[in-house]
Tab-separated table of C-alpha atoms and ligand atoms in Angstrom:
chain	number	residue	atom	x	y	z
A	1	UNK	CA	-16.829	6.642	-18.829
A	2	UNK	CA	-20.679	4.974	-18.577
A	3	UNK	CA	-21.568	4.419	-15.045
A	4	UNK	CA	-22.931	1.014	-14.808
A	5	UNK	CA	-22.953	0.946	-11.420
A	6	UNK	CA	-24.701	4.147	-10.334
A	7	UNK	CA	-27.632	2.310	-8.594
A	8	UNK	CA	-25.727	0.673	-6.317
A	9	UNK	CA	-27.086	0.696	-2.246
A	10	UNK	CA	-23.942	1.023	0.090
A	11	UNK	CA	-25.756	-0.574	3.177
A	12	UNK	CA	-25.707	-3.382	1.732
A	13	UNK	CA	-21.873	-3.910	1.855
A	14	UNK	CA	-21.387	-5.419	5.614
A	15	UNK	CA	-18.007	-6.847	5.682
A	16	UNK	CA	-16.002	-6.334	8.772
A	17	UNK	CA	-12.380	-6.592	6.787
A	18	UNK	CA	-11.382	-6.623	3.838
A	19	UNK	CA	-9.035	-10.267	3.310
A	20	UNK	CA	-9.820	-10.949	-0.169
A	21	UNK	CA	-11.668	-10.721	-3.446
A	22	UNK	CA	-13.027	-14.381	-2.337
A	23	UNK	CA	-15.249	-12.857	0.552
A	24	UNK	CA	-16.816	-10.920	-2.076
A	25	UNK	CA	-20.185	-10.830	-4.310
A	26	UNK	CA	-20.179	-9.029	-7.456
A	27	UNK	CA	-22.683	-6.560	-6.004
A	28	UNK	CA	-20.113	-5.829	-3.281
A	29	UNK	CA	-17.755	-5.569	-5.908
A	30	UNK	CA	-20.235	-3.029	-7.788
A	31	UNK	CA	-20.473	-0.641	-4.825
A	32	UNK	CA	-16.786	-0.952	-3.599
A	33	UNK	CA	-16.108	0.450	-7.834
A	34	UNK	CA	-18.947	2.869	-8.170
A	35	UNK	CA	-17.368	4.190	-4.650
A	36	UNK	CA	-14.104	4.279	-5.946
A	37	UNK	CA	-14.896	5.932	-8.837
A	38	UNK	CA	-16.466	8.961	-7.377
A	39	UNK	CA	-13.446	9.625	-5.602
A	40	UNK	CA	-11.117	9.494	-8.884
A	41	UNK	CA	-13.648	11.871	-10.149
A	42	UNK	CA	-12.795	13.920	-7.886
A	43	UNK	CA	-9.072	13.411	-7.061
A	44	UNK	CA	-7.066	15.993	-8.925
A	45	UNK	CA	-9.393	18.654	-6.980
A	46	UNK	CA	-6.794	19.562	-3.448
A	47	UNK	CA	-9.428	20.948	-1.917
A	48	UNK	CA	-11.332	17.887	-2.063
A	49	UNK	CA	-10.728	16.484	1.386
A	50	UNK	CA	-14.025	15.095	2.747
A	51	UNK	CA	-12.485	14.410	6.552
A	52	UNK	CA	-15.085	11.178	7.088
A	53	UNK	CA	-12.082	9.642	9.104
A	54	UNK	CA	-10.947	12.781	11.269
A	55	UNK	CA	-9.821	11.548	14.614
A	56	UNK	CA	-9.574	7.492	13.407
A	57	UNK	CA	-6.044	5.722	12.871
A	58	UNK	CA	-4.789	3.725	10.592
A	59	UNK	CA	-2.122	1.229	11.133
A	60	UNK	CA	0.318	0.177	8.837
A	61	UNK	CA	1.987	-3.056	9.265
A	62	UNK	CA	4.099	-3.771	5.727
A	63	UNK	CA	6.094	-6.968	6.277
A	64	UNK	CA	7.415	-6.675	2.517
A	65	UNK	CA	8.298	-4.170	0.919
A	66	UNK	CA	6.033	-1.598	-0.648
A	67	UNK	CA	6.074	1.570	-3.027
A	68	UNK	CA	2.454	1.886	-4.453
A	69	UNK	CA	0.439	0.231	-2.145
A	70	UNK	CA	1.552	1.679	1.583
A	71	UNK	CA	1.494	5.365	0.062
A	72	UNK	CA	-1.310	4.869	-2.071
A	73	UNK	CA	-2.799	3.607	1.658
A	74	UNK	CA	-1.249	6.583	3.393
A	75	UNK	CA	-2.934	9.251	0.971
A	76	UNK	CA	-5.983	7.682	1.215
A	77	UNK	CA	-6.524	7.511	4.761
A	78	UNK	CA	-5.029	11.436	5.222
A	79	UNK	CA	-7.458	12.547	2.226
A	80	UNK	CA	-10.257	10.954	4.621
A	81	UNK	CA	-8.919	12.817	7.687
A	82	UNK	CA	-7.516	9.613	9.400
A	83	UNK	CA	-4.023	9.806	11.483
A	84	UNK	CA	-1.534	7.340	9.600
A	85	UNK	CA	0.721	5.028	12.028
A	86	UNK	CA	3.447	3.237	9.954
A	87	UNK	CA	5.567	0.872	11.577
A	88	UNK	CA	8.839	0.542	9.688
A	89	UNK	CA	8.933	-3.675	10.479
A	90	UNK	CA	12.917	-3.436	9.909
A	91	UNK	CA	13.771	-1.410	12.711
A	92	UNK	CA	10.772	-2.832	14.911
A	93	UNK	CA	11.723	-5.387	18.093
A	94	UNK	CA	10.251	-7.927	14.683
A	95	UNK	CA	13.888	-7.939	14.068
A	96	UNK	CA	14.291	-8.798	18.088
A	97	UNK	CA	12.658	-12.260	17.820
A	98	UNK	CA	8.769	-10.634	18.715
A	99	UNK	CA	5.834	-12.779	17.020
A	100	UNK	CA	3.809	-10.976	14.481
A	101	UNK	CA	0.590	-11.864	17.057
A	102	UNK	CA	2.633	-10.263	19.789
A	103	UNK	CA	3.812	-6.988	17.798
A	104	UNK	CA	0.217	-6.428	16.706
A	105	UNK	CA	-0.925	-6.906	20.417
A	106	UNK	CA	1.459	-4.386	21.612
A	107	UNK	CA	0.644	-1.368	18.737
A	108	UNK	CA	-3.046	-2.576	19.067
A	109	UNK	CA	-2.630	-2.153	22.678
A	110	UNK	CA	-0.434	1.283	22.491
A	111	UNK	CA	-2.742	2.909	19.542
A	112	UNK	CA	-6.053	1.355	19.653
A	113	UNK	CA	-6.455	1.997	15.986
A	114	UNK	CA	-9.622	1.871	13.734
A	115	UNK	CA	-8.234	0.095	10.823
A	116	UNK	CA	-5.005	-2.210	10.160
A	117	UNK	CA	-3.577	-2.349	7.143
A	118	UNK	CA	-1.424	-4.912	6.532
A	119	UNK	CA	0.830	-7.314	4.226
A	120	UNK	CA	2.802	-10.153	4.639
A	121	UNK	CA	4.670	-13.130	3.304
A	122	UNK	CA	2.587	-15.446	5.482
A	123	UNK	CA	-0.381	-17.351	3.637
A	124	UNK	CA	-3.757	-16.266	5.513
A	125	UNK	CA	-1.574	-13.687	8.236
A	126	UNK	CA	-3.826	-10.929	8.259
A	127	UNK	CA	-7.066	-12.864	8.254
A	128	UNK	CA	-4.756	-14.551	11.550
A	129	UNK	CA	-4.414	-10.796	12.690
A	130	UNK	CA	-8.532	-10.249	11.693
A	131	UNK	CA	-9.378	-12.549	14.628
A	132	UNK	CA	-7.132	-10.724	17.299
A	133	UNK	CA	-8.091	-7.357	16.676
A	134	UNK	CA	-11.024	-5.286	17.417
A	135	UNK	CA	-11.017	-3.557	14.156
A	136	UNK	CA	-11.127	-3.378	10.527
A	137	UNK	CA	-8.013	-5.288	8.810
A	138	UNK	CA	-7.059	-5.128	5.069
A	139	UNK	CA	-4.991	-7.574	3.444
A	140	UNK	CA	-1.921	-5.413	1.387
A	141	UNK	CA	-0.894	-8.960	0.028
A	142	UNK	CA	-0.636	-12.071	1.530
A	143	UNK	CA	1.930	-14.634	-0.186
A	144	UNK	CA	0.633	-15.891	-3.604
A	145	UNK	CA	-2.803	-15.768	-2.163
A	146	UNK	CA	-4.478	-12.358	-2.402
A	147	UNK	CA	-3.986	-8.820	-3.004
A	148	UNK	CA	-7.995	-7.235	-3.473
A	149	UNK	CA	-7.020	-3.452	-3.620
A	150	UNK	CA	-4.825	-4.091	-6.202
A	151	UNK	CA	-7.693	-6.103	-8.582
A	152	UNK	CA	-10.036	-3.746	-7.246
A	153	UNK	CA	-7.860	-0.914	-8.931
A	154	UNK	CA	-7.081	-2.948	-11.778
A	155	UNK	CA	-11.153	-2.976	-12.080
A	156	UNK	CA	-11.559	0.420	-11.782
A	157	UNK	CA	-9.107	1.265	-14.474
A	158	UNK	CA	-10.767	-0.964	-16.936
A	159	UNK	CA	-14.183	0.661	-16.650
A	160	UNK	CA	-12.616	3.477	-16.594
A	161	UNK	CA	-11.140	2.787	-19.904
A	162	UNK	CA	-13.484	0.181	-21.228
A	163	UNK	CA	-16.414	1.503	-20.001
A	164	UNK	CA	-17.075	-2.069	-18.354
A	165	UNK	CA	-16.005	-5.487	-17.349
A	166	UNK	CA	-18.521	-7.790	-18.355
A	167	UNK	CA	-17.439	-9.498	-21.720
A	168	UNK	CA	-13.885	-7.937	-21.677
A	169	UNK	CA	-11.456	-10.843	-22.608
A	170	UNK	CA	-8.272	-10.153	-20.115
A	171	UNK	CA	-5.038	-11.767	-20.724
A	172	UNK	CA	-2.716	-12.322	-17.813
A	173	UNK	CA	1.176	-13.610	-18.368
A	174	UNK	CA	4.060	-14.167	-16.607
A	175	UNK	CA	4.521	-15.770	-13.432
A	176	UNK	CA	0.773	-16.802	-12.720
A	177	UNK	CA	1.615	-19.522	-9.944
A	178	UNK	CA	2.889	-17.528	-7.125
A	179	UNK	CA	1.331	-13.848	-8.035
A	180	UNK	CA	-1.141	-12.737	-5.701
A	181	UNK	CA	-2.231	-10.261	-7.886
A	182	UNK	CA	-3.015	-12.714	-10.729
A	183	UNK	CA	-5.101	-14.746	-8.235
A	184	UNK	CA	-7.624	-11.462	-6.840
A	185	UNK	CA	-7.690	-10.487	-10.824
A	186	UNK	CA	-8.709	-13.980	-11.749
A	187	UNK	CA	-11.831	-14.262	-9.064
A	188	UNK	CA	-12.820	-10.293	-9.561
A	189	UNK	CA	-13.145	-10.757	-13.167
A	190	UNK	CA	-14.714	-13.828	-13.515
A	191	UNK	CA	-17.546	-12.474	-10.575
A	192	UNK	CA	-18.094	-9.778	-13.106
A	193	UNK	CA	-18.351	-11.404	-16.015
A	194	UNK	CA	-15.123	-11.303	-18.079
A	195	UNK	CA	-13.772	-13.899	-20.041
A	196	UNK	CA	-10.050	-14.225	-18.419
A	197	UNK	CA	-6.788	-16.502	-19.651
A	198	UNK	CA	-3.859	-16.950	-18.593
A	199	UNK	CA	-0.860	-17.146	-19.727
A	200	UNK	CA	2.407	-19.224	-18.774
A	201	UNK	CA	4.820	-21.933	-18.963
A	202	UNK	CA	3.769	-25.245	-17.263
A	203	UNK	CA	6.415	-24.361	-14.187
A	204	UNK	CA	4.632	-21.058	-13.876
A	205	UNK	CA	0.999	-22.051	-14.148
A	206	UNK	CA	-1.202	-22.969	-10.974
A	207	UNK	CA	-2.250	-26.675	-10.692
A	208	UNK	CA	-5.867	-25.441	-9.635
A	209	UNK	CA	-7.200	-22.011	-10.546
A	210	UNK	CA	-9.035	-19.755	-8.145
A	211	UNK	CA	-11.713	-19.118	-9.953
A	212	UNK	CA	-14.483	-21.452	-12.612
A	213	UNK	CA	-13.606	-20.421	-15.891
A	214	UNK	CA	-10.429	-19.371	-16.234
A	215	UNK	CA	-8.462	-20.947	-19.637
A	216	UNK	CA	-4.907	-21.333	-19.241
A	217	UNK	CA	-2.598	-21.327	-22.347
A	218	UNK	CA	1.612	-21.638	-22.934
A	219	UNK	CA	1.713	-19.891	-26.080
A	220	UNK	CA	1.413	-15.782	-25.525
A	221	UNK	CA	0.491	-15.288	-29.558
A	222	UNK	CA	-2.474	-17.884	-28.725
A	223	UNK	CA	-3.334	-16.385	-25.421
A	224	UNK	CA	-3.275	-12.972	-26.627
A	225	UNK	CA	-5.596	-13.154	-29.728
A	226	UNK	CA	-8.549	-10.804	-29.629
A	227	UNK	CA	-7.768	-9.382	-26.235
A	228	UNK	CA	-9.180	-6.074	-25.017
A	229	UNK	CA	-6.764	-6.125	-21.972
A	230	UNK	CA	-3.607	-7.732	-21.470
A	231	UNK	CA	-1.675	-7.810	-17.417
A	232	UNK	CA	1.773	-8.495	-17.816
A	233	UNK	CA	3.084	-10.188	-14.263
A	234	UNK	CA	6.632	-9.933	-13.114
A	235	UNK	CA	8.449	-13.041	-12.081
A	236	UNK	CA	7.663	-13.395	-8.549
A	237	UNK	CA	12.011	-13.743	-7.824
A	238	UNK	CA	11.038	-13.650	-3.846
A	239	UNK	CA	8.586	-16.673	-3.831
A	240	UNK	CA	10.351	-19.034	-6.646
A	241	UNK	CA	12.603	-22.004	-5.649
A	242	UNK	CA	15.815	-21.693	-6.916
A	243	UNK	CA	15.579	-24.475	-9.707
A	244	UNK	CA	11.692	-23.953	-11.318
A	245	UNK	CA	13.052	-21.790	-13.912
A	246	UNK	CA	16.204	-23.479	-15.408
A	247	UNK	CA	16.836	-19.689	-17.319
A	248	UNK	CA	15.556	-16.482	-16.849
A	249	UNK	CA	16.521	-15.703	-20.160
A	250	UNK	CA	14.940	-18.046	-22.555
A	251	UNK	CA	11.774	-17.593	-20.054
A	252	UNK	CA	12.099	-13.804	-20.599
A	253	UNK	CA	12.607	-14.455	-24.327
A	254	UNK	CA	9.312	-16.440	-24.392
A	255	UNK	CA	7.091	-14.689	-22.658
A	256	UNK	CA	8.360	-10.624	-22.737
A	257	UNK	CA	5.040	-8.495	-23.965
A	258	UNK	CA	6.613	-7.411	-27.450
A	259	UNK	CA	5.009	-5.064	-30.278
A	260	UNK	CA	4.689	-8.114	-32.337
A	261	UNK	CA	3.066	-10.666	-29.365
A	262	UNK	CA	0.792	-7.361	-28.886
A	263	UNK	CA	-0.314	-7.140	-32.495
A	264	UNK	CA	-2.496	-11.019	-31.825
A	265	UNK	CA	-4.633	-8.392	-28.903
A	266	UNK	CA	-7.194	-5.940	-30.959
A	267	UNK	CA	-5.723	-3.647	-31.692
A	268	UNK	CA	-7.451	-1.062	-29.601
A	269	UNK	CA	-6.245	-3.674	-26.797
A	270	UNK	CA	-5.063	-1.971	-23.761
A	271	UNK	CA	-1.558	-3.064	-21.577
A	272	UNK	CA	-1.740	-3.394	-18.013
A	273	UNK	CA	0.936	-3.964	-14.977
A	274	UNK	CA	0.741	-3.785	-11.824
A	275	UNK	CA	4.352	-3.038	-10.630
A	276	UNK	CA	6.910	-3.059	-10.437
A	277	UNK	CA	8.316	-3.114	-13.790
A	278	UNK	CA	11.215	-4.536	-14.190
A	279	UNK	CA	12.855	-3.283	-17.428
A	280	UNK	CA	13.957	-5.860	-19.347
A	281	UNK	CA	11.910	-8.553	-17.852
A	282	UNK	CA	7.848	-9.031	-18.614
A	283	UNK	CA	6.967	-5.837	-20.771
A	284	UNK	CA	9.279	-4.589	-23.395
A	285	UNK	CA	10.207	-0.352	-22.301
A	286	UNK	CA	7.917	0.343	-25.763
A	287	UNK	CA	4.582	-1.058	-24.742
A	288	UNK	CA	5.291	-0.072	-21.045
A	289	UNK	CA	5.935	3.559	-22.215
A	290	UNK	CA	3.729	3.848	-24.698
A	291	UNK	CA	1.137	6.549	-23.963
A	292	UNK	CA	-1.986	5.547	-25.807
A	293	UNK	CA	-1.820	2.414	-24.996
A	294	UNK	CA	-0.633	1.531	-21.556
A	295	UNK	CA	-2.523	2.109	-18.707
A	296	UNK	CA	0.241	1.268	-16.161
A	297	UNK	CA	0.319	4.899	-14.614
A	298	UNK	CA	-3.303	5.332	-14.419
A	299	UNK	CA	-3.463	2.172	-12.199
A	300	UNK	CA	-1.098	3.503	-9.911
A	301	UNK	CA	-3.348	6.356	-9.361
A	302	UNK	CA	-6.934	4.782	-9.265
A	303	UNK	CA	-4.749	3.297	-6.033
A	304	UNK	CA	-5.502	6.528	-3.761
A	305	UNK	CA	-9.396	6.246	-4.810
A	306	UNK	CA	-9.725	2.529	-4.145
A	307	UNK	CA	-8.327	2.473	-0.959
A	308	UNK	CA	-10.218	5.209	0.301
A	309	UNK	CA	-13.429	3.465	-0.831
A	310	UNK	CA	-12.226	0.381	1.166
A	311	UNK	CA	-11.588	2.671	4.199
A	312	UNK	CA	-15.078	4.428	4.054
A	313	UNK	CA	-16.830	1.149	3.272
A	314	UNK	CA	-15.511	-0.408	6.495
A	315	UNK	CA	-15.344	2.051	8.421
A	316	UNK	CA	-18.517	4.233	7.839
A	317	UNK	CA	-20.848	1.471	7.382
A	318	UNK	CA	-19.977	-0.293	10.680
B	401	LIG	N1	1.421	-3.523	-7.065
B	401	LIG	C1	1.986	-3.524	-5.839
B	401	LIG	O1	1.501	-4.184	-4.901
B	401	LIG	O2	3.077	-2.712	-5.729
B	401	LIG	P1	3.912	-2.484	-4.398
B	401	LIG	O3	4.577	-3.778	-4.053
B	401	LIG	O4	4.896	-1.378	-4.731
B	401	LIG	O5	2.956	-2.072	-3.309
């Protein structure tokens, strides 16, 4: 891979938390990547465990469900040395009738932890949370709104691939409107320079887009042509009124990533998800599967080294 962002000067990211790709300028983007990517460099070595974040704690606060993110989280924050607090939320007093403010209080009270990690269904909850607490919180997800990890992995595993993001034309299809990771994508790749669509039906498109320059298009073949990267997006079942999509099917049938919708992407185009996949739904098994192409594993992975370059960025620089 080149390194185009070796020259990057870590004092000069100064963010408290970590809410969302919004809060962001490219440069911080730059040295929150060129962090992450010495870490991947280095993550198949086990001995490579540089303990910046013995005696700190993390808190995890998952108010939906997780697979990648939380344990991508939790091996981050033990390769750094940190003690990792999960709170399983559906056997918490949550389930009692206790606020979300009033939870946090109490394990913020009970742990005082260094960082909170956190996701929820909630629009804006854990930039709510950020003004409670006296330490670092990251946003896991919130809603449809943001998810920056997750584009900031995405990232990664584009230069890693690519070799860079400026000029890279990204598709993104499927469920746009109420994806959180389509949203973080869409302002992270337009800061740095990449020419991004998107693709949907008009039921599953945003009204407003998050970012300037963003071209929407309903016809994949159309969207797709001369790609170098195309993010499939599940259908978001949990935040879709019953009713916007009259069937699943002819959507699916539509808008599936298929060999032959792939063949309008160049054809050393590369396929991207970020999970989970549902088989049968927005990626055909082929493409998903296919192991020159997809990159869907490898973005699972550059998980662990993103997340501990947010941890050591907010923690270490404070
Ligand atoms: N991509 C993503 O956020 O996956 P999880 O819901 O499994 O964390």
């Amino acid at each position: 891979m080149t390194k185009p962002f070796q020259k990057v000067d870590r004092s000069q990211f100064r963010h408290e938390h970590l809410i969302g790709i919004d809060q962001l300028s490219a440069e911080e983007i730059a040295i929150i990547l060129d962090l992450a990517d010495y870490y991947a460099d280095r993550l198949d070595e086990k001995s490579f465990k540089p303990d910046i974040l013995r005696g700190d704690i993390v808190l995890s606060l998952f108010f939906e469900d997780s697979t990648r993110t939380r344990t991508s989280f939790e091996v981050a924050a033990k390769r750094l040395g940190a003690d990792w607090v999960n709170i399983d939320i559906d056997t918490s007093s949550v389930k009692k009738g206790e606020s979300l403010l009033d939870t946090v209080m109490t394990l913020h009270a009970m742990l005082r932890p260094d960082a909170i990690i956190m996701r929820h269904k909630e629009y804006g909850a854990p930039e709510f949370i950020a003004k409670h607490v006296g330490c670092p919180v990251i946003n896991a997800g919130d809603s449809w709104r943001e998810h920056p990890t997750q584009a900031l992995l995405d990232a990664l595993t584009m230069m890693r691939n690519k070799g860079r993001l400026e000029g890279l034309n990204v598709a993104i299809c499927g469920d746009i409107a109420h994806s959180r990771v389509a949203s973080s994508n869409m302002i992270l790749l337009t800061k740095m320079g990449a020419n991004v669509r998107v693709i949907a039906p008009p039921v599953l498109m945003p009204e407003k887009f998050p970012a300037e320059g963003v071209t929407g298009y309903h016809d994949m073949n159309e969207g797709l042509k001369d790609c170098d990267i195309v993010m499939t997006i599940r259908l978001q079942k949990e935040r879709i009124e019953s009713g916007v999509i009259e069937s699943t099917e002819a959507f699916f049938n539509e808008y599936r990533l298929t060999p032959e919708r792939m063949a309008h992407a160049r054809p050393d185009a590369l396929i991207m998800d970020p999970g989970p996949i549902i088989r049968g739904e927005q990626i055909s098994d082929e493409l998903a599967d296919d192991p020159d192409r997809s990159l869907i594993l490898q973005q699972v992975r550059n998980g662990v080294p993103v997340r501990m370059a947010a941890l050591d960025l907010l923690l270490k620089n404070r």
